[in-house]
Tab-separated table of C-alpha atoms in Angstrom:
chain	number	residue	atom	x	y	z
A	1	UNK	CA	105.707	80.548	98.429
A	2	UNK	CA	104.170	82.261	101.966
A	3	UNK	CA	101.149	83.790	101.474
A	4	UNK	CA	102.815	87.319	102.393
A	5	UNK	CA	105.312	87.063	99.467
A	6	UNK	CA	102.083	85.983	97.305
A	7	UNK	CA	100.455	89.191	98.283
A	8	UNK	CA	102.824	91.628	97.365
A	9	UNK	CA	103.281	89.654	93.274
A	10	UNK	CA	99.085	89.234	93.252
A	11	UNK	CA	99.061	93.228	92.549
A	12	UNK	CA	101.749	92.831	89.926
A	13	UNK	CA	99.685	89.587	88.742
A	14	UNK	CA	96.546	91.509	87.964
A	15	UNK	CA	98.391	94.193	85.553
A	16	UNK	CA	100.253	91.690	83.547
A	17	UNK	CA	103.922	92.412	85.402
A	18	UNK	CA	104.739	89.104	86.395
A	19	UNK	CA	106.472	86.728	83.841
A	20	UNK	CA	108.501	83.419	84.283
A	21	UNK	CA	109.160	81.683	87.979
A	22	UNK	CA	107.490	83.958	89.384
A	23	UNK	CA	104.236	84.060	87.567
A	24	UNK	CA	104.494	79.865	87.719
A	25	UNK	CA	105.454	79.971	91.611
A	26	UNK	CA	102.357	82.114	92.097
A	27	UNK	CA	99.979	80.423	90.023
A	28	UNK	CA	100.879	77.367	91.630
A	29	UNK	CA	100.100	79.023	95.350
A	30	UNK	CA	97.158	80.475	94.350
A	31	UNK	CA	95.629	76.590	93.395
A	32	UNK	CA	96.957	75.914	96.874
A	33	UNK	CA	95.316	79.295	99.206
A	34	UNK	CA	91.948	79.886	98.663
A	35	UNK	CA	92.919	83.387	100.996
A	36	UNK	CA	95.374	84.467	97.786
A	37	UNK	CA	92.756	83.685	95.515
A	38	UNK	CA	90.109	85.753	97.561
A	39	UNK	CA	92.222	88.573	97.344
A	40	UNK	CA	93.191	88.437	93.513
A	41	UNK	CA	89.581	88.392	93.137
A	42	UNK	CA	89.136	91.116	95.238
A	43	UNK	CA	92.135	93.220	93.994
A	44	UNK	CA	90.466	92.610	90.457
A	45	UNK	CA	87.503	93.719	91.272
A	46	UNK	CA	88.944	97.304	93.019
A	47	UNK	CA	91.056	97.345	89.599
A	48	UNK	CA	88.031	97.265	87.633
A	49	UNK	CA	86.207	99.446	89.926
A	50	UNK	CA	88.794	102.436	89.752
A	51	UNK	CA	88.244	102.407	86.576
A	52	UNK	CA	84.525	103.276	86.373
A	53	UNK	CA	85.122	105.934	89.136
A	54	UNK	CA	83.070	109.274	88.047
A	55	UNK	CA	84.835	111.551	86.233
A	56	UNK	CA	84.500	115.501	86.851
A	57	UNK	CA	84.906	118.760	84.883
A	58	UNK	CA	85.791	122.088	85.887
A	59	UNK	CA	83.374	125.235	85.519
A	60	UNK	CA	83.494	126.379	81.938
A	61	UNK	CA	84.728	130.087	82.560
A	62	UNK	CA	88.233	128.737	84.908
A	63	UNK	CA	90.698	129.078	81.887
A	64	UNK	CA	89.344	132.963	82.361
A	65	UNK	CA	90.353	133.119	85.625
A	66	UNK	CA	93.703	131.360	85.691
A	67	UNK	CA	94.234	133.454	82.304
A	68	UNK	CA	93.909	136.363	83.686
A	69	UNK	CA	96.737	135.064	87.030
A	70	UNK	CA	99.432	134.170	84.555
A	71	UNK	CA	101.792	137.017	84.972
A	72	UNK	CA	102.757	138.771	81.710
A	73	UNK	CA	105.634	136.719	79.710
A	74	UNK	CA	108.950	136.572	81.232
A	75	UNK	CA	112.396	136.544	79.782
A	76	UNK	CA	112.833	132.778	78.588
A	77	UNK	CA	115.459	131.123	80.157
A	78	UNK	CA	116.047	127.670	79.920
A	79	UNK	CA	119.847	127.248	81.287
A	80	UNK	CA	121.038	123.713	81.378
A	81	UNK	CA	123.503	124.820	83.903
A	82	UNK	CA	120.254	125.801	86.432
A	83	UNK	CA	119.016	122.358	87.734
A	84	UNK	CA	122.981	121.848	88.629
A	85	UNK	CA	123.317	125.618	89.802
A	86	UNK	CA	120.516	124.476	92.118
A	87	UNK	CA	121.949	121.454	93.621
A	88	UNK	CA	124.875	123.481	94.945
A	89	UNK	CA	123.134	126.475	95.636
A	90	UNK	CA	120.605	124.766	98.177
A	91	UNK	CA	122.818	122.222	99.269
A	92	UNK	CA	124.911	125.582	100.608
A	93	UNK	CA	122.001	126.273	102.667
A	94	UNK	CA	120.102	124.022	103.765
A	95	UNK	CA	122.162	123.317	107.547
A	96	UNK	CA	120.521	120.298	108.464
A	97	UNK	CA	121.228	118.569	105.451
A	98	UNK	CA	124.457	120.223	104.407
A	99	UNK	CA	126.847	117.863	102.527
A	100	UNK	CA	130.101	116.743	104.934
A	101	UNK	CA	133.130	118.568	103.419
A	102	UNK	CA	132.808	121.803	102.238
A	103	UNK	CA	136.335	121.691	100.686
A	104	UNK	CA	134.314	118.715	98.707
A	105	UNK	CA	131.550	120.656	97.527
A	106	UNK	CA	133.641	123.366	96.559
A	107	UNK	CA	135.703	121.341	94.745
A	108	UNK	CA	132.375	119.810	92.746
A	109	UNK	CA	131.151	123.152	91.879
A	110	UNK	CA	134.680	124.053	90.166
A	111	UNK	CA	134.221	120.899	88.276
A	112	UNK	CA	131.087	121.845	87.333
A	113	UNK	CA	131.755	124.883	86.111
A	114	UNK	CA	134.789	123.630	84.047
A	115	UNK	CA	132.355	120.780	82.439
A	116	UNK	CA	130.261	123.294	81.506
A	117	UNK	CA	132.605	125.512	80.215
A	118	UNK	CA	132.952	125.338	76.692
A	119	UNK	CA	133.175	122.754	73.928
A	120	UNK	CA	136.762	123.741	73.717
A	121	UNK	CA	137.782	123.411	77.341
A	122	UNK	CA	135.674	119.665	76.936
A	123	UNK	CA	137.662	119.005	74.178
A	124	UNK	CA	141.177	119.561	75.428
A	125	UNK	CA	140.212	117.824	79.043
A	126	UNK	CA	141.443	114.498	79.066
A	127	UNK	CA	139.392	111.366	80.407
A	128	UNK	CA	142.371	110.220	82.517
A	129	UNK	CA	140.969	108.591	85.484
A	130	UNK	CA	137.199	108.714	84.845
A	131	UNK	CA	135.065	105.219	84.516
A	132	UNK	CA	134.933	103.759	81.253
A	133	UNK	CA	132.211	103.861	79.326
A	134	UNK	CA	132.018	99.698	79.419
A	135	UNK	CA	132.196	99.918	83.183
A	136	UNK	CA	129.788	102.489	83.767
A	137	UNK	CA	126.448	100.927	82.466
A	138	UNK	CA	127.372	98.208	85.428
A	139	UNK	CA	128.161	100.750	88.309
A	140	UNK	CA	125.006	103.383	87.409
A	141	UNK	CA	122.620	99.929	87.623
A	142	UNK	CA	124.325	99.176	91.007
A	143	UNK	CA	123.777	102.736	92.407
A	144	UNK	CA	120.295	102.712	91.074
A	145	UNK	CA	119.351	99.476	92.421
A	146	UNK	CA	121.249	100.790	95.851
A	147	UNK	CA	118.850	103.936	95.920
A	148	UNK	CA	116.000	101.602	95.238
A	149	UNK	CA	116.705	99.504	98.180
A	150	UNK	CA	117.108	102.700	100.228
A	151	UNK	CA	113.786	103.843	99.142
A	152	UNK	CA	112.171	100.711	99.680
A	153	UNK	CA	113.908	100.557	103.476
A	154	UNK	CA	112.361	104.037	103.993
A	155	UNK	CA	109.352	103.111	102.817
A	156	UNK	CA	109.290	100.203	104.873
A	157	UNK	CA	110.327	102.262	108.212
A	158	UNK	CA	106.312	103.584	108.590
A	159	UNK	CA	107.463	106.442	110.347
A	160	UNK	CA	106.429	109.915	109.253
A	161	UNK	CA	109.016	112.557	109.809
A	162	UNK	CA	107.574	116.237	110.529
A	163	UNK	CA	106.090	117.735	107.008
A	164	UNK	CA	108.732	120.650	107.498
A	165	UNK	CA	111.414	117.595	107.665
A	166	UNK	CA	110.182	116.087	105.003
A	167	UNK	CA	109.545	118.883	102.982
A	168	UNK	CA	113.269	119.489	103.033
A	169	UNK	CA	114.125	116.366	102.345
A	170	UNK	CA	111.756	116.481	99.345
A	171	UNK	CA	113.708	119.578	98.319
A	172	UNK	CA	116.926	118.013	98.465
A	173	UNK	CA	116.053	115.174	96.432
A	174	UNK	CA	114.291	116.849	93.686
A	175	UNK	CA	117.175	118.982	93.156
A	176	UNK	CA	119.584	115.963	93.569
A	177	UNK	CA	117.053	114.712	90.793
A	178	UNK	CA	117.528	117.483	88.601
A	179	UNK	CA	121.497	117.559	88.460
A	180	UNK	CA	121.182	113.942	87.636
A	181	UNK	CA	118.626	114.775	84.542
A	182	UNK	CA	121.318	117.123	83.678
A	183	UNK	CA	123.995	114.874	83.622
A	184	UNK	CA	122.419	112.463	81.812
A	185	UNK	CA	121.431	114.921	79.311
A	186	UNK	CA	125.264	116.157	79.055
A	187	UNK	CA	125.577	112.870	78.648
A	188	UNK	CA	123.783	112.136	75.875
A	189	UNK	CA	124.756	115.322	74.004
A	190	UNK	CA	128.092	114.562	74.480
A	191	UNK	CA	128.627	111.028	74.100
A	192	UNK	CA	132.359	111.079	73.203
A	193	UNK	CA	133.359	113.079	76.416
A	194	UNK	CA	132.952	110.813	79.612
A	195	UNK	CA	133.605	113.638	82.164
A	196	UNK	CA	129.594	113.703	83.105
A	197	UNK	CA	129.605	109.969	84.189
A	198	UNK	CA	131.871	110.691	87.121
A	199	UNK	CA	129.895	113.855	87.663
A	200	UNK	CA	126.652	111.782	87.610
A	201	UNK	CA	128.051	108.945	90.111
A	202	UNK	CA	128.423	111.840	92.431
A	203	UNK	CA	125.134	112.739	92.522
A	204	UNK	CA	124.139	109.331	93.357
A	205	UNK	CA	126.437	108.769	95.833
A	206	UNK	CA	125.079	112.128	97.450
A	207	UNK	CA	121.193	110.949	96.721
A	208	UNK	CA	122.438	107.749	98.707
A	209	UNK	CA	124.070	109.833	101.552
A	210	UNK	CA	120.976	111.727	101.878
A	211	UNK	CA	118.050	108.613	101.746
A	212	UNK	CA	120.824	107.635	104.793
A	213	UNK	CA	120.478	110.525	106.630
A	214	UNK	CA	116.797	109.819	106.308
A	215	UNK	CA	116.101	106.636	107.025
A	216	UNK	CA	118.558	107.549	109.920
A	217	UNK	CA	116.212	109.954	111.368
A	218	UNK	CA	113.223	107.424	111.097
A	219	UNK	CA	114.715	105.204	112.547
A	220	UNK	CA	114.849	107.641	115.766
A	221	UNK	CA	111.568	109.114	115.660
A	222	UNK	CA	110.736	105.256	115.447
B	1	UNK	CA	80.674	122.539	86.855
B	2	UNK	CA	79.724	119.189	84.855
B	3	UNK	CA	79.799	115.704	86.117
B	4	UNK	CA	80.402	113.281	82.896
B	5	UNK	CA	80.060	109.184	83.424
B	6	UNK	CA	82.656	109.041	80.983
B	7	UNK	CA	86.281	106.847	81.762
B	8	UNK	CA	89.154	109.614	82.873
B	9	UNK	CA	91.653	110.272	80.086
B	10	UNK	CA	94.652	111.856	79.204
B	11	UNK	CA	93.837	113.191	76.016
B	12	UNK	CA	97.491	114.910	75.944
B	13	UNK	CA	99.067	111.807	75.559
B	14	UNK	CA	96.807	109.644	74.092
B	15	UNK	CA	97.574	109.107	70.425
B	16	UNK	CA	100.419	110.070	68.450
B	17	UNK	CA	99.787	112.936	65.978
B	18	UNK	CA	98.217	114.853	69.045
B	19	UNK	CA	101.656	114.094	70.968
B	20	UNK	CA	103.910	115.251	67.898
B	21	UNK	CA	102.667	118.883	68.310
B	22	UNK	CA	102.910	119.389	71.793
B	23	UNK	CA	106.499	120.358	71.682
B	24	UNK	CA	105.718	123.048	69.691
B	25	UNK	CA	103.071	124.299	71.469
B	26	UNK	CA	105.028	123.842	75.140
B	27	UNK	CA	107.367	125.995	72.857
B	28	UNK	CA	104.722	128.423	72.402
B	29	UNK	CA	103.483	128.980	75.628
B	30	UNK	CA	107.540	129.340	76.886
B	31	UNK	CA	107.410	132.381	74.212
B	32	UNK	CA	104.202	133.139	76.567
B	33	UNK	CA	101.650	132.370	73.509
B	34	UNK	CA	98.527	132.669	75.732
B	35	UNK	CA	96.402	130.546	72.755
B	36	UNK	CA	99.279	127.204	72.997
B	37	UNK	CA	98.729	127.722	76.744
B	38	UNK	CA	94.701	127.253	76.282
B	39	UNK	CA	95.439	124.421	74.288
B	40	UNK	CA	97.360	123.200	77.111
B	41	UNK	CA	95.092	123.600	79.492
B	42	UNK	CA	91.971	121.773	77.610
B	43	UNK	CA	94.219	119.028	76.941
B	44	UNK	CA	95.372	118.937	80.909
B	45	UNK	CA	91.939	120.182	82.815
B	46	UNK	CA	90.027	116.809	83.006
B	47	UNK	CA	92.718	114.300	84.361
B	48	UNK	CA	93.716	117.284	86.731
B	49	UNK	CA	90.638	118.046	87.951
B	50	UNK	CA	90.142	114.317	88.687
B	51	UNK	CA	93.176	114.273	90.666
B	52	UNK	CA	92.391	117.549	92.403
B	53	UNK	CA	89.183	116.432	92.802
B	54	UNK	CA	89.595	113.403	94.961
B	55	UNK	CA	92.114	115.355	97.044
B	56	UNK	CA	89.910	117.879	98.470
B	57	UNK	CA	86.782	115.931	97.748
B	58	UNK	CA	84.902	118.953	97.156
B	59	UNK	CA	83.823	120.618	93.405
B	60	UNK	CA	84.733	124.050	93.997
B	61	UNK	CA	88.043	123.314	96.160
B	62	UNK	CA	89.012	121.312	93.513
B	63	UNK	CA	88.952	124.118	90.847
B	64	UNK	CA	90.764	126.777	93.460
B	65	UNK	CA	93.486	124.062	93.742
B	66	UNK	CA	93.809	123.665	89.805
B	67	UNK	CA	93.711	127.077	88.957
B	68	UNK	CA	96.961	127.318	91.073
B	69	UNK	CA	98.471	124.394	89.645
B	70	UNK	CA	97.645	126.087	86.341
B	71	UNK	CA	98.978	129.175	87.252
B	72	UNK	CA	102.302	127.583	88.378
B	73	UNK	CA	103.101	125.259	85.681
B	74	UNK	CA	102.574	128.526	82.960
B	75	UNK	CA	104.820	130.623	85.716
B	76	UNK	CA	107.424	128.038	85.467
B	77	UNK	CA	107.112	126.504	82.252
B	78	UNK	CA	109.997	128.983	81.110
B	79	UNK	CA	112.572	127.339	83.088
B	80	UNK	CA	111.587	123.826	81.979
B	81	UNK	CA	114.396	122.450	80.455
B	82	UNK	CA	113.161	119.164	78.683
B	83	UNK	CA	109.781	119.577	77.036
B	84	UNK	CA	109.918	116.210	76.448
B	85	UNK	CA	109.393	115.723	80.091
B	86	UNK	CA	106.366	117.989	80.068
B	87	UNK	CA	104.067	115.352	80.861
B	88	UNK	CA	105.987	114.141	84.149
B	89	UNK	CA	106.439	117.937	85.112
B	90	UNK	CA	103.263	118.552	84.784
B	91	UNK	CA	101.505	116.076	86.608
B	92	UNK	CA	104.734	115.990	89.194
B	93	UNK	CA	103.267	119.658	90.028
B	94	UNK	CA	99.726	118.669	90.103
B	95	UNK	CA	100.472	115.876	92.776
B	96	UNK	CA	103.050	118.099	94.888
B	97	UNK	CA	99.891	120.646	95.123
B	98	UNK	CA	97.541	118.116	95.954
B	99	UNK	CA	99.886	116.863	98.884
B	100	UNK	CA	100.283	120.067	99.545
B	101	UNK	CA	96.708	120.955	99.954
B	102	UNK	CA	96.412	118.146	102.576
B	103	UNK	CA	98.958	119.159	104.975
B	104	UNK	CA	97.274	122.600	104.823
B	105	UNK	CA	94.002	121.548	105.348
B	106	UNK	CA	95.476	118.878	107.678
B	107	UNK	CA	95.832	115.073	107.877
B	108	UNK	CA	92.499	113.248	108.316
B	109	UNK	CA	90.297	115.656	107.633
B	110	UNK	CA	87.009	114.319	107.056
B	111	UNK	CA	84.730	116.153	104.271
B	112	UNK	CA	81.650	114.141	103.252
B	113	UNK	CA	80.786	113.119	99.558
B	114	UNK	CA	77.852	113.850	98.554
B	115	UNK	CA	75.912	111.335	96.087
B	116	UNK	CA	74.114	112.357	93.130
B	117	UNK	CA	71.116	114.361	93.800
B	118	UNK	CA	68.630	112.186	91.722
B	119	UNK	CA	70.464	109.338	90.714
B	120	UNK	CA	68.052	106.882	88.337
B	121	UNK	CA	66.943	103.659	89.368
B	122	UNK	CA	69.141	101.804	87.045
B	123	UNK	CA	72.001	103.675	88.247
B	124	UNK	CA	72.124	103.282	91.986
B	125	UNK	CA	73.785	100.453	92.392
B	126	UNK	CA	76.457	101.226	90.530
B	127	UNK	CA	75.789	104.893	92.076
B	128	UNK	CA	76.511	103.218	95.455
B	129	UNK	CA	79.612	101.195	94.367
B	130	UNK	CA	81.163	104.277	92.937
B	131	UNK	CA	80.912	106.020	96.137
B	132	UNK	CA	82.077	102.899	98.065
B	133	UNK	CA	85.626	103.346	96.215
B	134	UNK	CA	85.477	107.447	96.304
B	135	UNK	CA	85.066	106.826	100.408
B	136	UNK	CA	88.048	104.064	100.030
B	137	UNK	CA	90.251	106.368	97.822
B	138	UNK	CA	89.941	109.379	100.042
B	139	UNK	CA	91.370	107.347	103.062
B	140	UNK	CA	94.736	106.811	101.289
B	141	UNK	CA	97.919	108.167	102.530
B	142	UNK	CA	98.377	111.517	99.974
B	143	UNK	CA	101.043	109.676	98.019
B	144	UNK	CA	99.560	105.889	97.777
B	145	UNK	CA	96.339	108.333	96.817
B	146	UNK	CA	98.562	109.508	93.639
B	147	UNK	CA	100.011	106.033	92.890
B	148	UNK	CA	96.930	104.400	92.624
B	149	UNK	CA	94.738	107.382	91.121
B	150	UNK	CA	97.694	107.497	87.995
B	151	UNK	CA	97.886	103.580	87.611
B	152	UNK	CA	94.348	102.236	88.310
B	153	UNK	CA	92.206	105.068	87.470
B	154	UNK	CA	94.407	107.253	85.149
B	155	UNK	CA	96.259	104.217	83.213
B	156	UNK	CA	99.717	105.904	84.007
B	157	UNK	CA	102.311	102.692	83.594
B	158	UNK	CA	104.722	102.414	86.631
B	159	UNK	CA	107.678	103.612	84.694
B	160	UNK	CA	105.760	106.908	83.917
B	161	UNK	CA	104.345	107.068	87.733
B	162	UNK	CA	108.568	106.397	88.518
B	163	UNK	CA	109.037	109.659	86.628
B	164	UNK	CA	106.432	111.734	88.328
B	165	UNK	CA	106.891	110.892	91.839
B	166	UNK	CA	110.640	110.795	91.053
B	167	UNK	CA	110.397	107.272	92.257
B	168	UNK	CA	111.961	103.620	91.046
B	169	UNK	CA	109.348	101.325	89.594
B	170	UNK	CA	109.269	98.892	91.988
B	171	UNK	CA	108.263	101.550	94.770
B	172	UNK	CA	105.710	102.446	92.627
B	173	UNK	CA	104.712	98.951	92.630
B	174	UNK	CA	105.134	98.624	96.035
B	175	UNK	CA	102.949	101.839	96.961
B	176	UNK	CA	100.426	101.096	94.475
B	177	UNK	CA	100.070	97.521	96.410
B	178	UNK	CA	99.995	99.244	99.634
B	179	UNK	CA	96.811	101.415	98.452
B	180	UNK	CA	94.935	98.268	97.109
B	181	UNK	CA	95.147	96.410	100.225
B	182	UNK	CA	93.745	99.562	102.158
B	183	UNK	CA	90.990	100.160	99.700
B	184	UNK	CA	90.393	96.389	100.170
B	185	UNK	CA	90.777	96.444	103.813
B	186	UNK	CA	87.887	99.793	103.811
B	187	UNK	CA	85.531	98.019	101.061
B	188	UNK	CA	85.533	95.037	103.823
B	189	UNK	CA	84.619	97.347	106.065
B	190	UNK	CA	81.927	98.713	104.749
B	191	UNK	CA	80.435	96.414	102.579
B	192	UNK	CA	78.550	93.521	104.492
């Protein structure tokens, strides 16, 4: 094991994380590099430190103050169609980032609508063509662990784009984010209608287009 | 404002029967119950404040920049749709305002700390070593700051940092790594 690779698992070492090869291939370097085994001792001790960091309270009279902010109660709302309604809505908007294919997006928010229609319109919708169930646990992991890798390759680029970039970036994603959480709640309150997976996979394979377009851009500015 | 040598908790999610009533009460304060969101609030204030706290590195900027995290999340907290993501939601808001804050106030800003007054005898070493790490913390990059103030002073597990920063595990893993060898890298500086 290089000392680099060591590194990176000594941080997942000192919280417990590492089990198996892994934990034996680094236990095994660490007998070897007296460096490694400077810095476990030293991550161990910043660990430890962190923990006895001062902690702070606010002044006793702020729950007055913010009380007195909170504007009187609003209607409640809690749509499960908004965090969707959202992700088409901006996506409309927002020009740099604008999905290709507006005949595409159109299409999505029609679907959308009709999956969110009615339990009667769910129930006479066929699943003709969608992924089955058995298949779908295996292609949501492989998107997942595709976004991960793009995050990790952005991550990696050490470029910072311009905060009102990456602000709407940000903005994108969370509301990618929150059509997802929809989905998957669909999902679960519907288990015996399918018609969210394929819904879902869309929203990763737009997540994916836009961590593209971003690492894309770093790799300019770069 | 009091200081307290005491270890930074989450008292809203520590411990279960304390956990098992907070739907209701996130219910409550969605009906706009003004005494569910008190509750709220004295369950939330410390580990926010902490995490405001070491953002602005100043006591009373701190409290500005949690009363309008409080004010937001009890703005918004009609249109959450899964109270049992409160916790995430919450603290997701707390760290986009902290972010925030730094843009605004711009990157690299330096603001002194400034050590106890009349720290006792027995206490300034460790006096000394605590301000060691709050210099180290304050250098991180805004989100490495979050990482590693959830996991290594907060207790957050990665999966529930994944959830906040809306991030996969092993980035959190990743970023929390990149913070600790920083920290390490400024300790080394500093300390002879």
């Amino acid at each position: 094991m290089r000392c680099l690779k060591a590194q990176r698992l000594i941080s997942d070492h000192i919280d417990n994380l590492l089990k198996g090869r892994q934990a034996q291939a680094l236990e095994q370097h660490l007998k070897e590099c007296p460096a490694c085994r400077e810095l476990l001792n030293e991550m161990q001790m910043i660990a430890e430190e962190a923990k006895n960091l001062e902690s702070v309270l606010p002044s006793e009279d702020l729950w007055e103050r913010i009380e007195s902010q909170i504007p009187k109660k609003s209607r409640r709302s809690r749509s499960r169609l908004s965090g969707i309604g959202r992700f088409f809505r901006f996506s409309l908007y927002s020009r740099e980032l604008a999905f290709s294919g507006s005949g595409l997006l159109a299409g999505l928010v029609l679907m959308t609508l009709f999956y969110y229609g009615t339990p009667s319109m769910r129930n006479d919708r066929g699943i003709t063509g969608q992924v089955a169930s058995n298949q779908f646990e295996e292609v949501d992991r492989q998107y997942q662990l595709a976004i991960e890798a793009l995050n990790q390759a952005i991550l990696e680029q050490n470029v910072e784009l311009s905060p009102d970039l990456a602000a709407v970036f940000e903005e994108n994603l969370e509301i990618i984010d929150d059509a997802i959480r929809s989905f998957r709640t669909a999902m679960n309150e519907y288990p015996e209608d399918q018609g969210a997976n394929e819904y879902l996979l869309i929203c990763y394979r737009k997540k994916l287009e836009l961590l593209g377009e971003m690492k894309d851009l770093m790799m300019r500015s770069g | 404002m009091n200081s307290q040598k005491e270890k930074i908790g989450d008292t809203a999610f520590n411990g279960s029967n304390r956990s098992e009533s907070l739907l209701d009460i996130i219910r409550r304060c969605q009906d706009g119950d003004r005494k569910a969101m008190e509750e709220i609030y004295s369950r939330y204030r410390s580990s926010l404040f902490n995490l405001t706290y070491r953002y602005t590195r100043d006591l009373s900027s701190a409290e500005d920049l949690l009363q309008d995290i409080f004010i937001k999340i009890f703005t918004r907290i009609t249109k959450l749709r899964a109270p049992e993501a409160f916790r995430a939601w919450v603290y997701r808001t707390a760290v986009n305002a902290c972010i925030s804050s730094t843009r605004k106030s711009g990157r690299g800003k330096h603001i002194p700390l400034t050590e106890n007054d009349n720290p006792d005898e027995a206490e300034a070493d460790n006096s000394h070593i605590r301000l060691d790490m709050e210099k180290a913390v304050s250098i991180l990059p805004p989100k490495q700051k979050a990482v590693f103030l959830l996991h290594d002073v907060q207790g957050f597990t990665h999966g529930e940092i994944a959830q906040v920063m809306k991030w996969s595990e092993g980035t959190s893993k990743y970023q929390l790594f990149r913070a600790r060898m920083k920290i390490r890298g400024h300790l080394k500086d500093i300390r002879p």
